[in-house]
Amino acid sequence: MTSQDTPRVHEVLVVGCGAMGSQIAMACALAGYRATAFDLDTGAIDRAAVELRRRLDRDVAKGRRDEDAVTAAFERLSFTTDLDAAARRGDFVIEAAAEDLEVKRDVFARLDALAPAHTILTTNSSAIASSRIADATSRPDRVANMHFFNPALVMRCVEVVGGPETSAATVETTAALARRLGKDPVVLRKEVPGFVANRILGAARDEAVSLLEQGVASVQDIDTACRTALGYPMGPFELMDLTGIDIGYRAKLARYAETEDPGDRPSRTVTELVERGELGRKTGLGFYGYADDGTQYPREDDGIPR
Ligand SMILES: NC(=O)c1ccc[n+]([C@@H]2O[C@H](COP(=O)([O-])OP(=O)(O)OC[C@H]3O[C@@H](n4cnc5c(N)ncnc54)[C@H](O)[C@@H]3O)[C@@H](O)[C@H]2O)c1
C-alpha cells in the first residue's frame, strides 16, 4: 500500500487522546503520516505520551516492531491543546472524543470552520452515525464513520460507514487510509445502529442471556460452548464481566432510545445486576464472582434475579 491511495492525505489530526485516540494517532504515525493528537486535557496528553512510549518500547523489545521505524514514527507524532493550528494543517480528521452527540457536533462545526476544504472529517464513534453530525458542517459529503476497535494499534477491523450524503470518494479515501494503517476495512453499504461487528457481538450476548434466563444451561456451560464449539476466545458472560456489565447496559439503553424496538431493551438479568452494582470484574461480582487476586469462580445463582 502506498501513499498514492490517499494522495491528498499527508497530515492526520486525531481529536481526543484517550484510550482510542492515542493509539489511532500512533497507528497513523507508524504508517508514515504526520499525526497530531489534540485533547482539551493536558493530563490525557501526558498519559497518552507515557503509555504509547511504554507500549511501543515493549513491542521493540519483543521484536514485534523495528526500533528505527518506531523512532521515526514518534518524530512524526505530536500532541497539542491548540485545535485551531492543528485543524488548519489537517488533511484528514479522526475524531475520538467523548461519546456524546453534542460534543461531537460542536467539534465537527469547529473543524469545518478551520480545516481546508478538501479535509475529510470522520468519527470513531461506536454508536453515533455520522449523518447525525454531518449537518453541523458545510461538507456533509466529506463526513463519515471510521470505527476502530480496542486496542486500535492491534485490532485489524475498521468499519467505514457513509451516511446518505457521504460521497463515494470520501468512503474510498477513508478505506484506503485504513488499509495504509495495516487494517482490513469493512465498508458498510448503509448506516445501521451498532454497525456490523458490535451487532453480531450483541446478538450472541443477547442469546446467551436468553438461554440463561430460560434455564437452558449455566453461565459457565454457555461460555464453555462458545469457547470450545465456536472458537470464541472468551464466552459472552466472561466478556461482559470484563468490559463492565453497565457498559453494555448503557449501550442497549441508547440503542433502544434510538430504535424504540423492544428487542433492544436491556434484559431483566442485566438490568438487575446493574441495579445491584454487580458490574463484573471491576466490582468483584457479575455473572461470575472474582476473588481479590482476580481468580474467577462460578456463582451459585448465576447472577440471575430470583
Ligand atoms: N473504548 C473503546 O473500546 C472504543 C472502541 C471503539 C470506539 N470508541 C469510541 O471512541 C471515542 C473515544 O473513546 P475512548 O474510549 O478513547 O474515550 P476516553 O474517555 O478514553 O477518551 C476520550 C478523550 O477525549 C477527550 N475529549 C473530550 N471532549 C473533547 C473535546 N471536545 N475535544 C477534544 N478532546 C475531548 C477527553 O479529554 C479524553 O481524553 C468514543 O466516541 C467511543 O465511542 C471507543
Short mmCIF file of C-alpha atoms and ligand atoms in Angstrom, two decimals:
data_model
loop_
_atom_site.label_atom_id
_atom_site.label_comp_id
_atom_site.label_asym_id
_atom_site.label_seq_id
_atom_site.Cartn_x
_atom_site.Cartn_y
_atom_site.Cartn_z
CA MET A 1 0.00 0.00 0.00
CA THR A 2 1.46 3.39 -0.92
CA SER A 3 0.55 7.00 -0.22
CA GLN A 4 -0.85 7.12 -3.78
CA ASP A 5 -4.03 5.60 -2.35
CA THR A 6 -4.56 8.68 -0.19
CA PRO A 7 -2.85 11.31 -2.40
CA ARG A 8 -4.15 14.34 -0.57
CA VAL A 9 -3.57 13.00 2.92
CA HIS A 10 -0.24 13.89 4.48
CA GLU A 11 -1.29 15.12 7.87
CA VAL A 12 -3.87 13.37 10.06
CA LEU A 13 -5.48 15.13 13.03
CA VAL A 14 -6.89 12.95 15.79
CA VAL A 15 -9.29 14.68 18.19
CA GLY A 16 -9.25 13.14 21.68
CA CYS A 17 -6.20 11.48 23.20
CA GLY A 18 -7.89 8.81 25.30
CA ALA A 19 -7.79 5.04 25.01
CA MET A 20 -8.71 5.10 21.32
CA GLY A 21 -7.40 8.43 20.00
CA SER A 22 -3.85 7.97 21.32
CA GLN A 23 -3.44 4.61 19.60
CA ILE A 24 -5.13 5.77 16.39
CA ALA A 25 -2.70 8.71 16.18
CA MET A 26 0.23 6.36 16.78
CA ALA A 27 -1.03 3.99 14.08
CA CYS A 28 -1.12 6.93 11.63
CA ALA A 29 2.43 7.98 12.54
CA LEU A 30 3.67 4.39 12.19
CA ALA A 31 2.08 4.28 8.71
CA GLY A 32 4.10 7.33 7.64
CA TYR A 33 1.59 10.14 8.11
CA ARG A 34 2.36 13.23 10.15
CA ALA A 35 -0.09 12.85 13.03
CA THR A 36 -1.29 15.41 15.53
CA ALA A 37 -3.30 14.32 18.54
CA PHE A 38 -5.43 17.03 20.14
CA ASP A 39 -7.06 16.96 23.56
CA LEU A 40 -8.53 19.61 25.84
CA ASP A 41 -6.99 17.88 28.85
CA THR A 42 -3.21 18.11 29.27
CA GLY A 43 -3.40 15.20 31.71
CA ALA A 44 -4.82 12.99 28.93
CA ILE A 45 -1.98 14.07 26.64
CA ASP A 46 0.66 13.28 29.26
CA ARG A 47 -0.88 9.88 29.96
CA ALA A 48 -1.11 9.10 26.24
CA ALA A 49 2.55 10.02 25.63
CA VAL A 50 3.75 7.83 28.51
CA GLU A 51 1.50 4.89 27.62
CA LEU A 52 2.42 4.94 23.91
CA ARG A 53 6.14 5.06 24.71
CA ARG A 54 5.76 2.12 27.13
CA ARG A 55 3.74 0.08 24.65
CA LEU A 56 5.99 0.75 21.65
CA ASP A 57 9.20 0.14 23.66
CA ARG A 58 7.72 -3.21 24.70
CA ASP A 59 6.89 -4.04 21.07
CA VAL A 60 10.51 -3.24 20.06
CA ALA A 61 11.91 -5.28 22.97
CA LYS A 62 9.78 -8.26 21.91
CA GLY A 63 10.92 -7.93 18.30
CA ARG A 64 7.43 -7.04 17.08
CA ARG A 65 8.49 -3.67 15.67
CA ASP A 66 11.64 -2.16 14.22
CA GLU A 67 13.33 0.34 16.55
CA ASP A 68 14.23 2.83 13.79
CA ALA A 69 10.67 2.75 12.44
CA VAL A 70 9.29 3.44 15.91
CA THR A 71 11.75 6.32 16.46
CA ALA A 72 10.76 7.82 13.11
CA ALA A 73 7.06 7.41 13.95
CA PHE A 74 7.46 9.27 17.25
CA GLU A 75 9.12 12.10 15.29
CA ARG A 76 6.02 12.31 13.08
CA LEU A 77 3.65 12.33 16.08
CA SER A 78 2.85 15.48 18.05
CA PHE A 79 0.36 16.39 20.77
CA THR A 80 -1.43 19.70 21.12
CA THR A 81 -4.09 21.59 23.04
CA ASP A 82 -4.35 24.11 20.16
CA LEU A 83 -7.11 22.87 17.89
CA ASP A 84 -7.07 25.88 15.58
CA ALA A 85 -3.48 25.45 14.36
CA ALA A 86 -3.79 21.66 14.10
CA ALA A 87 -7.07 21.78 12.18
CA ARG A 88 -5.67 24.21 9.61
CA ARG A 89 -2.97 21.66 8.75
CA GLY A 90 -5.09 18.51 8.79
CA ASP A 91 -5.95 16.71 5.55
CA PHE A 92 -7.91 14.01 7.36
CA VAL A 93 -9.52 14.11 10.80
CA ILE A 94 -10.42 11.18 13.04
CA GLU A 95 -12.50 12.32 15.99
CA ALA A 96 -12.24 10.08 19.08
CA ALA A 97 -13.52 12.45 21.77
CA ALA A 98 -16.30 11.82 24.28
CA GLU A 99 -19.22 9.62 23.12
CA ASP A 100 -21.71 12.49 23.26
CA LEU A 101 -23.65 13.78 20.26
CA GLU A 102 -23.47 17.46 21.28
CA VAL A 103 -19.71 17.27 21.95
CA LYS A 104 -19.19 15.68 18.53
CA ARG A 105 -21.40 18.21 16.72
CA ASP A 106 -19.50 21.09 18.36
CA VAL A 107 -16.15 19.57 17.44
CA PHE A 108 -17.24 18.97 13.84
CA ALA A 109 -18.63 22.51 13.45
CA ARG A 110 -15.34 23.91 14.69
CA LEU A 111 -13.28 21.62 12.48
CA ASP A 112 -15.42 22.54 9.49
CA ALA A 113 -14.70 26.24 10.04
CA LEU A 114 -10.95 25.68 10.40
CA ALA A 115 -9.90 22.78 8.18
CA PRO A 116 -9.04 23.08 4.46
CA ALA A 117 -11.92 22.47 2.05
CA HIS A 118 -10.61 19.05 0.96
CA THR A 119 -10.30 17.70 4.52
CA ILE A 120 -12.38 14.63 5.36
CA LEU A 121 -13.90 14.59 8.86
CA THR A 122 -14.54 11.16 10.38
CA THR A 123 -15.76 9.97 13.75
CA ASN A 124 -14.65 6.86 15.62
CA SER A 125 -17.98 6.75 17.46
CA SER A 126 -19.26 3.25 18.26
CA ALA A 127 -22.91 4.27 18.22
CA ILE A 128 -23.44 7.70 16.67
CA ALA A 129 -23.98 7.59 12.91
CA SER A 130 -22.08 10.31 11.09
CA SER A 131 -25.29 11.57 9.43
CA ARG A 132 -26.34 12.86 12.88
CA ILE A 133 -23.20 15.02 12.90
CA ALA A 134 -22.73 15.86 9.20
CA ASP A 135 -25.33 18.65 9.20
CA ALA A 136 -23.25 20.54 11.79
CA THR A 137 -20.79 21.08 8.92
CA SER A 138 -20.92 22.64 5.46
CA ARG A 139 -19.34 19.49 3.95
CA PRO A 140 -21.68 16.53 4.65
CA ASP A 141 -20.19 14.77 1.60
CA ARG A 142 -16.85 14.62 3.42
CA VAL A 143 -18.13 13.25 6.75
CA ALA A 144 -18.14 9.52 7.65
CA ASN A 145 -17.77 6.98 10.43
CA MET A 146 -14.33 5.37 10.75
CA HIS A 147 -14.81 2.89 13.57
CA PHE A 148 -11.71 1.29 15.09
CA PHE A 149 -11.68 -1.49 17.68
CA ASN A 150 -9.88 -1.51 21.00
CA PRO A 151 -6.85 -1.70 21.18
CA ALA A 152 -6.60 0.30 17.97
CA LEU A 153 -2.90 -0.49 17.41
CA VAL A 154 -3.70 -4.20 17.36
CA MET A 155 -7.22 -4.81 16.09
CA ARG A 156 -7.37 -5.03 12.30
CA CYS A 157 -11.04 -4.29 11.68
CA VAL A 158 -12.06 -0.74 10.82
CA GLU A 159 -15.71 -0.18 9.88
CA VAL A 160 -16.21 2.58 7.32
CA VAL A 161 -19.75 3.90 7.11
CA GLY A 162 -21.05 6.72 4.97
CA GLY A 163 -24.35 8.48 5.55
CA PRO A 164 -26.84 9.35 2.81
CA GLU A 165 -24.81 12.43 1.86
CA THR A 166 -21.31 10.95 2.13
CA SER A 167 -19.56 10.83 -1.25
CA ALA A 168 -18.11 7.64 -2.69
CA ALA A 169 -14.70 9.38 -2.80
CA THR A 170 -14.86 10.01 0.96
CA VAL A 171 -15.64 6.35 1.64
CA GLU A 172 -12.85 5.25 -0.72
CA THR A 173 -10.25 7.56 0.83
CA THR A 174 -11.26 6.51 4.35
CA ALA A 175 -10.99 2.81 3.45
CA ALA A 176 -7.64 3.45 1.70
CA LEU A 177 -6.31 5.22 4.77
CA ALA A 178 -7.41 2.28 6.94
CA ARG A 179 -5.58 -0.10 4.59
CA ARG A 180 -2.46 2.02 4.77
CA LEU A 181 -2.62 1.70 8.58
CA GLY A 182 -2.44 -2.05 8.04
CA LYS A 183 -6.15 -2.55 8.77
CA ASP A 184 -8.82 -4.56 6.97
CA PRO A 185 -11.57 -2.02 6.34
CA VAL A 186 -15.17 -3.23 6.26
CA VAL A 187 -17.31 -0.84 4.22
CA LEU A 188 -20.99 -0.83 5.16
CA ARG A 189 -23.47 -0.15 2.39
CA LYS A 190 -25.75 1.81 4.71
CA GLU A 191 -25.92 3.20 8.21
CA VAL A 192 -27.29 0.85 10.85
CA PRO A 193 -27.13 1.24 14.66
CA GLY A 194 -24.12 -0.67 16.06
CA PHE A 195 -22.61 -1.25 12.59
CA VAL A 196 -21.64 -4.90 11.89
CA ALA A 197 -19.22 -6.34 14.45
CA ASN A 198 -20.90 -4.97 17.57
CA ARG A 199 -24.33 -6.03 16.30
CA ILE A 200 -23.14 -9.61 15.92
CA LEU A 201 -21.39 -9.49 19.29
CA GLY A 202 -24.59 -8.08 20.81
CA ALA A 203 -26.78 -10.75 19.21
CA ALA A 204 -24.58 -13.53 20.64
CA ARG A 205 -24.64 -11.86 24.05
CA ASP A 206 -28.43 -11.46 23.97
CA GLU A 207 -28.88 -15.12 23.01
CA ALA A 208 -26.54 -16.20 25.81
CA VAL A 209 -28.58 -14.19 28.36
CA SER A 210 -31.85 -15.53 26.93
CA LEU A 211 -30.65 -19.16 27.22
CA LEU A 212 -29.62 -18.47 30.80
CA GLU A 213 -32.98 -16.87 31.66
CA GLN A 214 -34.83 -19.83 30.11
CA GLY A 215 -32.84 -22.14 32.40
CA VAL A 216 -31.28 -23.99 29.47
CA ALA A 217 -27.71 -24.01 30.79
CA SER A 218 -25.46 -22.33 33.35
CA VAL A 219 -23.31 -19.25 32.79
CA GLN A 220 -20.21 -21.44 32.80
CA ASP A 221 -21.60 -24.01 30.36
CA ILE A 222 -22.81 -21.37 27.89
CA ASP A 223 -19.36 -19.72 27.99
CA THR A 224 -17.70 -23.12 27.54
CA ALA A 225 -19.84 -23.89 24.46
CA CYS A 226 -18.88 -20.56 22.90
CA ARG A 227 -15.20 -21.18 23.50
CA THR A 228 -14.99 -24.86 22.63
CA ALA A 229 -17.58 -25.16 19.85
CA LEU A 230 -17.44 -21.72 18.26
CA GLY A 231 -13.81 -20.84 18.88
CA TYR A 232 -14.60 -17.63 20.78
CA PRO A 233 -11.53 -16.52 22.77
CA MET A 234 -13.88 -15.74 25.66
CA GLY A 235 -17.51 -16.59 26.43
CA PRO A 236 -20.14 -13.84 26.32
CA PHE A 237 -20.58 -13.76 30.11
CA GLU A 238 -16.83 -13.59 30.74
CA LEU A 239 -16.61 -10.79 28.18
CA MET A 240 -19.49 -8.82 29.74
CA ASP A 241 -17.81 -9.16 33.15
CA LEU A 242 -14.52 -7.96 31.66
CA THR A 243 -15.85 -4.93 29.80
CA GLY A 244 -18.35 -4.00 32.56
CA ILE A 245 -22.00 -5.06 32.57
CA ASP A 246 -23.01 -1.37 32.88
CA ILE A 247 -21.25 -0.52 29.58
CA GLY A 248 -23.37 -2.97 27.57
CA TYR A 249 -26.46 -1.93 29.56
CA ARG A 250 -25.97 1.74 28.67
CA ALA A 251 -25.26 0.89 25.03
CA LYS A 252 -28.56 -1.03 24.88
CA LEU A 253 -30.49 1.80 26.52
CA ALA A 254 -29.05 4.22 23.95
CA ARG A 255 -29.92 1.84 21.09
CA TYR A 256 -33.46 1.40 22.46
CA ALA A 257 -33.89 5.19 22.72
CA GLU A 258 -32.95 5.41 19.04
CA THR A 259 -34.90 2.44 17.64
CA GLU A 260 -37.77 2.02 20.18
CA ASP A 261 -37.51 -1.69 19.30
CA PRO A 262 -38.41 -3.69 22.46
CA GLY A 263 -35.76 -6.23 21.38
CA ASP A 264 -33.13 -3.56 22.03
CA ARG A 265 -34.12 -3.15 25.70
CA PRO A 266 -31.60 -4.42 28.26
CA SER A 267 -32.57 -7.86 29.61
CA ARG A 268 -34.11 -8.40 33.07
CA THR A 269 -30.95 -10.10 34.34
CA VAL A 270 -28.56 -7.41 33.11
CA THR A 271 -30.82 -4.65 34.47
CA GLU A 272 -30.96 -6.31 37.88
CA LEU A 273 -27.17 -6.81 38.01
CA VAL A 274 -26.62 -3.13 37.16
CA GLU A 275 -29.17 -2.04 39.79
CA ARG A 276 -27.35 -4.18 42.38
CA GLY A 277 -24.00 -2.66 41.39
CA GLU A 278 -22.72 -6.08 40.33
CA LEU A 279 -20.92 -4.88 37.23
CA GLY A 280 -18.37 -7.64 36.61
CA ARG A 281 -14.68 -7.84 37.36
CA LYS A 282 -14.39 -4.23 38.44
CA THR A 283 -16.82 -4.76 41.35
CA GLY A 284 -15.80 -8.35 42.17
CA LEU A 285 -19.24 -9.72 41.21
CA GLY A 286 -21.05 -10.07 37.92
CA PHE A 287 -22.09 -13.24 36.11
CA TYR A 288 -19.14 -14.76 37.97
CA GLY A 289 -17.55 -13.87 41.28
CA TYR A 290 -13.92 -12.70 41.49
CA ALA A 291 -11.51 -13.23 44.37
CA ASP A 292 -9.15 -10.41 45.41
CA ASP A 293 -6.40 -11.87 43.21
CA GLY A 294 -8.77 -11.80 40.21
CA THR A 295 -9.48 -15.55 40.18
CA GLN A 296 -12.90 -16.22 38.68
CA TYR A 297 -15.39 -18.54 40.41
CA PRO A 298 -18.94 -19.57 39.46
CA ARG A 299 -21.86 -18.01 41.35
CA GLU A 300 -24.43 -20.42 42.68
CA ASP A 301 -27.29 -18.23 41.45
CA ASP A 302 -25.59 -17.49 38.08
CA GLY A 303 -26.31 -13.82 38.84
CA ILE A 304 -29.95 -14.37 37.88
CA PRO A 305 -32.59 -12.46 39.87
CA ARG A 306 -34.99 -14.77 41.70
N1 LIG B 1 -13.07 2.42 24.22
C1 LIG B 1 -13.48 1.63 23.24
O1 LIG B 1 -13.44 0.40 23.34
C2 LIG B 1 -13.97 2.23 21.94
C3 LIG B 1 -13.98 1.41 20.78
C4 LIG B 1 -14.40 1.98 19.57
C5 LIG B 1 -14.82 3.29 19.53
N2 LIG B 1 -14.82 4.05 20.67
C6 LIG B 1 -15.24 5.45 20.55
O2 LIG B 1 -14.08 6.28 20.58
C7 LIG B 1 -14.41 7.52 21.21
C8 LIG B 1 -13.42 7.75 22.34
O3 LIG B 1 -13.49 6.68 23.24
P1 LIG B 1 -12.32 6.40 24.30
O4 LIG B 1 -12.59 5.06 24.88
O5 LIG B 1 -11.00 6.71 23.70
O6 LIG B 1 -12.66 7.52 25.40
P2 LIG B 1 -11.70 8.15 26.51
O7 LIG B 1 -12.59 8.65 27.57
O8 LIG B 1 -10.59 7.21 26.85
O9 LIG B 1 -11.04 9.39 25.76
C9 LIG B 1 -11.77 10.49 25.29
C10 LIG B 1 -10.82 11.69 25.28
O10 LIG B 1 -11.47 12.76 24.61
C11 LIG B 1 -11.17 13.94 25.29
N3 LIG B 1 -12.20 14.92 24.96
C12 LIG B 1 -13.45 15.02 25.43
N4 LIG B 1 -14.09 16.04 24.84
C13 LIG B 1 -13.21 16.59 23.96
C14 LIG B 1 -13.28 17.67 23.04
N5 LIG B 1 -14.38 18.40 22.92
N6 LIG B 1 -12.18 17.94 22.30
C15 LIG B 1 -11.06 17.19 22.43
N7 LIG B 1 -10.94 16.16 23.28
C16 LIG B 1 -12.01 15.87 24.03
C17 LIG B 1 -11.10 13.57 26.75
O11 LIG B 1 -10.30 14.52 27.47
C18 LIG B 1 -10.45 12.19 26.68
O12 LIG B 1 -9.04 12.28 26.78
C19 LIG B 1 -15.87 7.42 21.63
O13 LIG B 1 -16.67 8.05 20.65
C20 LIG B 1 -16.13 5.93 21.67
O14 LIG B 1 -17.47 5.59 21.36
C21 LIG B 1 -14.39 3.56 21.87
#
